[in-house]
Short mmCIF file of C-alpha atoms in Angstrom, two decimals:
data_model
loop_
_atom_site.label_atom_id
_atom_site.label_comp_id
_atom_site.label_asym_id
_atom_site.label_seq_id
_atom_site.Cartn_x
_atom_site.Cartn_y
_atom_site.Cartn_z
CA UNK B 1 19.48 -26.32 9.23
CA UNK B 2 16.49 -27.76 7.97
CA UNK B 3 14.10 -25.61 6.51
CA UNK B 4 11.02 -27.88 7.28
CA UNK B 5 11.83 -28.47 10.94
CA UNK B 6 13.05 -24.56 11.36
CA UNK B 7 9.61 -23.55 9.79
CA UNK B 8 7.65 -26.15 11.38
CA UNK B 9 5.32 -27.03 9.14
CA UNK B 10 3.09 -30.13 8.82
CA UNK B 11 2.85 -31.21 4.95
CA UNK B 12 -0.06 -33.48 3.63
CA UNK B 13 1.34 -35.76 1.68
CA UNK B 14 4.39 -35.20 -0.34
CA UNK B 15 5.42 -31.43 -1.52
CA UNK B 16 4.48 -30.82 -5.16
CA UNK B 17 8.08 -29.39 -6.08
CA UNK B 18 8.66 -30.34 -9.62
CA UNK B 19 7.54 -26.98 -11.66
CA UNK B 20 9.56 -24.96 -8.72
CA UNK B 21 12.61 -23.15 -10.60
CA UNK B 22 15.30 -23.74 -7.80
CA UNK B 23 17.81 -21.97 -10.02
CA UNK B 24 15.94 -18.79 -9.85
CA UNK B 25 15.27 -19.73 -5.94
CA UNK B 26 18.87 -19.87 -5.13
CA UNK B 27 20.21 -16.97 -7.69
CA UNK B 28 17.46 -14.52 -8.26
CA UNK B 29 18.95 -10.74 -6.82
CA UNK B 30 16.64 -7.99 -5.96
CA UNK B 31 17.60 -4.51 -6.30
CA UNK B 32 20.14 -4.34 -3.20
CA UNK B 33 22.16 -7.70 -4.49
CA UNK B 34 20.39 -10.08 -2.20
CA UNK B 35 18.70 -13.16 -3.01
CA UNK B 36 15.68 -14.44 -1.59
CA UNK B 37 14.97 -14.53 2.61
CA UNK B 38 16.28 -17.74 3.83
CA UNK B 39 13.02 -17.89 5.62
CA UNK B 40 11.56 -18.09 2.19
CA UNK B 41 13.75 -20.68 0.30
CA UNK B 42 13.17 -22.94 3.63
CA UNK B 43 9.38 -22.42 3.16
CA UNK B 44 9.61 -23.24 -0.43
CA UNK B 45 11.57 -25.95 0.01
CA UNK B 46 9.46 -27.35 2.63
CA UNK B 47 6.05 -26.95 1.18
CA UNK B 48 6.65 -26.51 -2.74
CA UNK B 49 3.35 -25.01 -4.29
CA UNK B 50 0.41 -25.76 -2.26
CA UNK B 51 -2.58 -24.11 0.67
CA UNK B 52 -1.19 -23.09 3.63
CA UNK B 53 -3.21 -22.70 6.62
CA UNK B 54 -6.61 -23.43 4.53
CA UNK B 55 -6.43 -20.24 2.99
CA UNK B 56 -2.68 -19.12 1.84
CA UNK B 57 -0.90 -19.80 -1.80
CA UNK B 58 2.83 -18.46 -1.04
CA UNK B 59 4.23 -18.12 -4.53
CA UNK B 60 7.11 -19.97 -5.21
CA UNK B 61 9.56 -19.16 -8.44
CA UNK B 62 8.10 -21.50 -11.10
CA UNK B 63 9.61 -22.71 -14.19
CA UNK B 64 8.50 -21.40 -17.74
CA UNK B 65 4.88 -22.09 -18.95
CA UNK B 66 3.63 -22.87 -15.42
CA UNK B 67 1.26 -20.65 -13.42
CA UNK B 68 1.12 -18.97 -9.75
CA UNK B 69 4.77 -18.21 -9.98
CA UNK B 70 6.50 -15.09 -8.22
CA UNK B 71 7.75 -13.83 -11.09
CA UNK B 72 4.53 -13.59 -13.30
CA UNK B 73 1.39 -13.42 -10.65
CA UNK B 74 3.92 -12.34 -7.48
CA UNK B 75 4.52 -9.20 -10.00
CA UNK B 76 0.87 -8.59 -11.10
CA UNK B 77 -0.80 -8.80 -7.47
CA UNK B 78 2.42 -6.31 -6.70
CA UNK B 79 1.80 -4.08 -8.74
CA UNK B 80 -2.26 -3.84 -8.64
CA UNK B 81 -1.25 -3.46 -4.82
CA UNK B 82 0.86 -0.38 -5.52
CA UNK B 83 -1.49 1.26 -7.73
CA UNK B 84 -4.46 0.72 -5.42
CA UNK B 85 -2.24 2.35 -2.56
CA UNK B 86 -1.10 5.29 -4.72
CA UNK B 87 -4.85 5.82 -5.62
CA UNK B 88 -5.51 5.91 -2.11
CA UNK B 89 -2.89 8.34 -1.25
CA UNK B 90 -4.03 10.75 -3.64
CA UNK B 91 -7.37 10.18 -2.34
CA UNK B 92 -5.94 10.86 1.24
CA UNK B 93 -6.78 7.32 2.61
CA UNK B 94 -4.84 7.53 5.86
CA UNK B 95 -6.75 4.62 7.35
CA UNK B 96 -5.35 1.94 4.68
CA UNK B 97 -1.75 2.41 5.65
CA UNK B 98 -3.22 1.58 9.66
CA UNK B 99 -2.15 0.63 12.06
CA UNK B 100 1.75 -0.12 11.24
CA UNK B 101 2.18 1.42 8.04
CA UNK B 102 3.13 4.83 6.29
CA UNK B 103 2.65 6.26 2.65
CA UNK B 104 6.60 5.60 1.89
CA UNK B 105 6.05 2.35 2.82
CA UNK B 106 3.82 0.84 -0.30
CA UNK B 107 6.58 1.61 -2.60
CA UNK B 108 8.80 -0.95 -1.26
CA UNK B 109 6.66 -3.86 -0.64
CA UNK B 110 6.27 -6.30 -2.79
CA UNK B 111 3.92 -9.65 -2.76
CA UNK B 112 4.81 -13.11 -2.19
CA UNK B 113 1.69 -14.59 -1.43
CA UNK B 114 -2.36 -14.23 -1.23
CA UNK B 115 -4.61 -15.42 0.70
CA UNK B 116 -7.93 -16.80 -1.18
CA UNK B 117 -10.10 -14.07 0.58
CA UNK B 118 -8.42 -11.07 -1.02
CA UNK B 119 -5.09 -10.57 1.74
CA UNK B 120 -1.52 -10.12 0.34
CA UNK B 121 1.30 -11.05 2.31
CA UNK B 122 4.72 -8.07 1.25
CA UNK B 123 8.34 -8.41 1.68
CA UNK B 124 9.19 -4.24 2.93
CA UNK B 125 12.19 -5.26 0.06
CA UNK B 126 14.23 -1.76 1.47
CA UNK B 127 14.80 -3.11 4.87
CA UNK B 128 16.32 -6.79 4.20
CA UNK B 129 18.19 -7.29 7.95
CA UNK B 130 22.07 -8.72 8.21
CA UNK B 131 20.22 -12.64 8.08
CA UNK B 132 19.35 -11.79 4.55
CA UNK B 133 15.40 -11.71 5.78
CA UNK B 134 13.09 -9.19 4.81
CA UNK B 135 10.00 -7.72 7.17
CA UNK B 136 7.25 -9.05 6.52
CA UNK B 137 3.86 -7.09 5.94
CA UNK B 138 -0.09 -7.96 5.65
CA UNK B 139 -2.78 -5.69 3.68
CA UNK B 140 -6.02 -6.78 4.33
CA UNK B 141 -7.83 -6.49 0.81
CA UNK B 142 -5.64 -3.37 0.13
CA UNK B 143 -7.26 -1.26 3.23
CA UNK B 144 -4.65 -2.24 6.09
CA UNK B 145 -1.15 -2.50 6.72
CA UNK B 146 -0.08 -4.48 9.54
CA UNK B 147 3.70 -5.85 10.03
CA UNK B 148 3.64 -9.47 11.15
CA UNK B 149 7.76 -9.87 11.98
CA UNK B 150 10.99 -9.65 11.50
CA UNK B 151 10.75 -12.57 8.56
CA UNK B 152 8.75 -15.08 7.46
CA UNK B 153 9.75 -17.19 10.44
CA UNK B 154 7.64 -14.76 12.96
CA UNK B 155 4.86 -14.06 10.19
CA UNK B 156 4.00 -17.99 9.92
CA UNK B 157 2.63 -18.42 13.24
CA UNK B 158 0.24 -14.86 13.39
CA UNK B 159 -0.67 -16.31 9.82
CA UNK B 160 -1.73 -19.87 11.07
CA UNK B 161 -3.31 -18.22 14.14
CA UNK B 162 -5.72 -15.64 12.35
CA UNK B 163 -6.34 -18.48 9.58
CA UNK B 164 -7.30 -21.33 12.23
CA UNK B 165 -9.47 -18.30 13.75
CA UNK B 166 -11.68 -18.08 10.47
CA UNK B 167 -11.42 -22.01 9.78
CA UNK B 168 -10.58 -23.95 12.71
CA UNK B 169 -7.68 -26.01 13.32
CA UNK B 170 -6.38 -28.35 10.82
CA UNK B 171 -4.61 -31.42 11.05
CA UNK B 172 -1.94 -30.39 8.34
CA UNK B 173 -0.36 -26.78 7.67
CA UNK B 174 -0.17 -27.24 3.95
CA UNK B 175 -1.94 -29.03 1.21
CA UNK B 176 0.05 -29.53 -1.58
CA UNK B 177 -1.77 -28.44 -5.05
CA UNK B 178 -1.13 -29.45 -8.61
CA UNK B 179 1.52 -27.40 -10.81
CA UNK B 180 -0.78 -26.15 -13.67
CA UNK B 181 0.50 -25.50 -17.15
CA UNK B 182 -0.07 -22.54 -19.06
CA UNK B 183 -2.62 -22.25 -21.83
#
């Protein structure tokens, strides 16, 4: 099946691909032994590193010394998430974990993309379905928690929607971006 056509996405130009790290695409393994959501390597391999949408970066696995990678700022932006959501926990923030989430649930997402006005989109990593897929989750600048699907496949369109909401409809769904080097 081809990931482009399954995913449906239009692509400006041509994908920029060559700083992706397909080896750690294919063979990475979270904690429960799965790779990554097929939903995911299809995206990846569809639109490489670029702007989804006018407003989304989905973090691909990058190759040593190159930036915006899942493993280095997917891991950051997860983590700053966590803490801000154990903070507010403590704090006894009910309304960030609105309207789809619960406390348990911060613990288990983790990010795989960000949108350029502050909005993560989370894999819930302890509920990865029989297709390998993981749910996918939004936080809206850490204060929300809403579940957009089953996978990345049913996330993509409530994604385009809500971004061609804010900036209009475009005539492509990504624009590829430049790999960029690390200092």
């Amino acid at each position: 099946m081809d990931g482009g056509a399954v995913v449906g996405l239009r692509v400006r130009g041509t994908p920029t691909l060559g700083h992706v790290d397909f080896d750690v695409l294919d063979g990475y393994r979270f904690a429960d032994g799965g790779g990554f959501p097929p939903s995911y390597r299809a995206f990846v391999r569809c639109a490489g590193w670029g702007r989804a949408f006018g407003l989304w970066l989905v973090l691909p696995p990058v190759l040593a010394g190159y930036a915006d990678g899942c493993q280095g700022r997917g891991a950051e932006l997860t983590e700053r998430f966590r803490a801000a959501y154990r903070e507010g926990e403590r704090e006894g923030f009910d309304w960030m974990v609105e309207p789809d989430g619960h406390w348990a649930l911060p613990g288990s997402l983790e990010v795989f993309a960000r949108s350029e006005n502050g909005d993560v989109l989370l894999w819930e990593t302890a509920s990865r379905t029989a297709a390998g897929e993981f749910p996918v989750w939004e936080s809206r600048r850490s204060d929300t928690l809403h579940r957009l699907g089953a996978d990345l496949y049913e996330a993509l369109p409530l994604v385009r929607a809500r971004s061609e909401e804010a900036l209009g409809v475009r005539p492509f769904d990504v624009e590829p971006l430049p790999a960029v080097r690390l200092g």
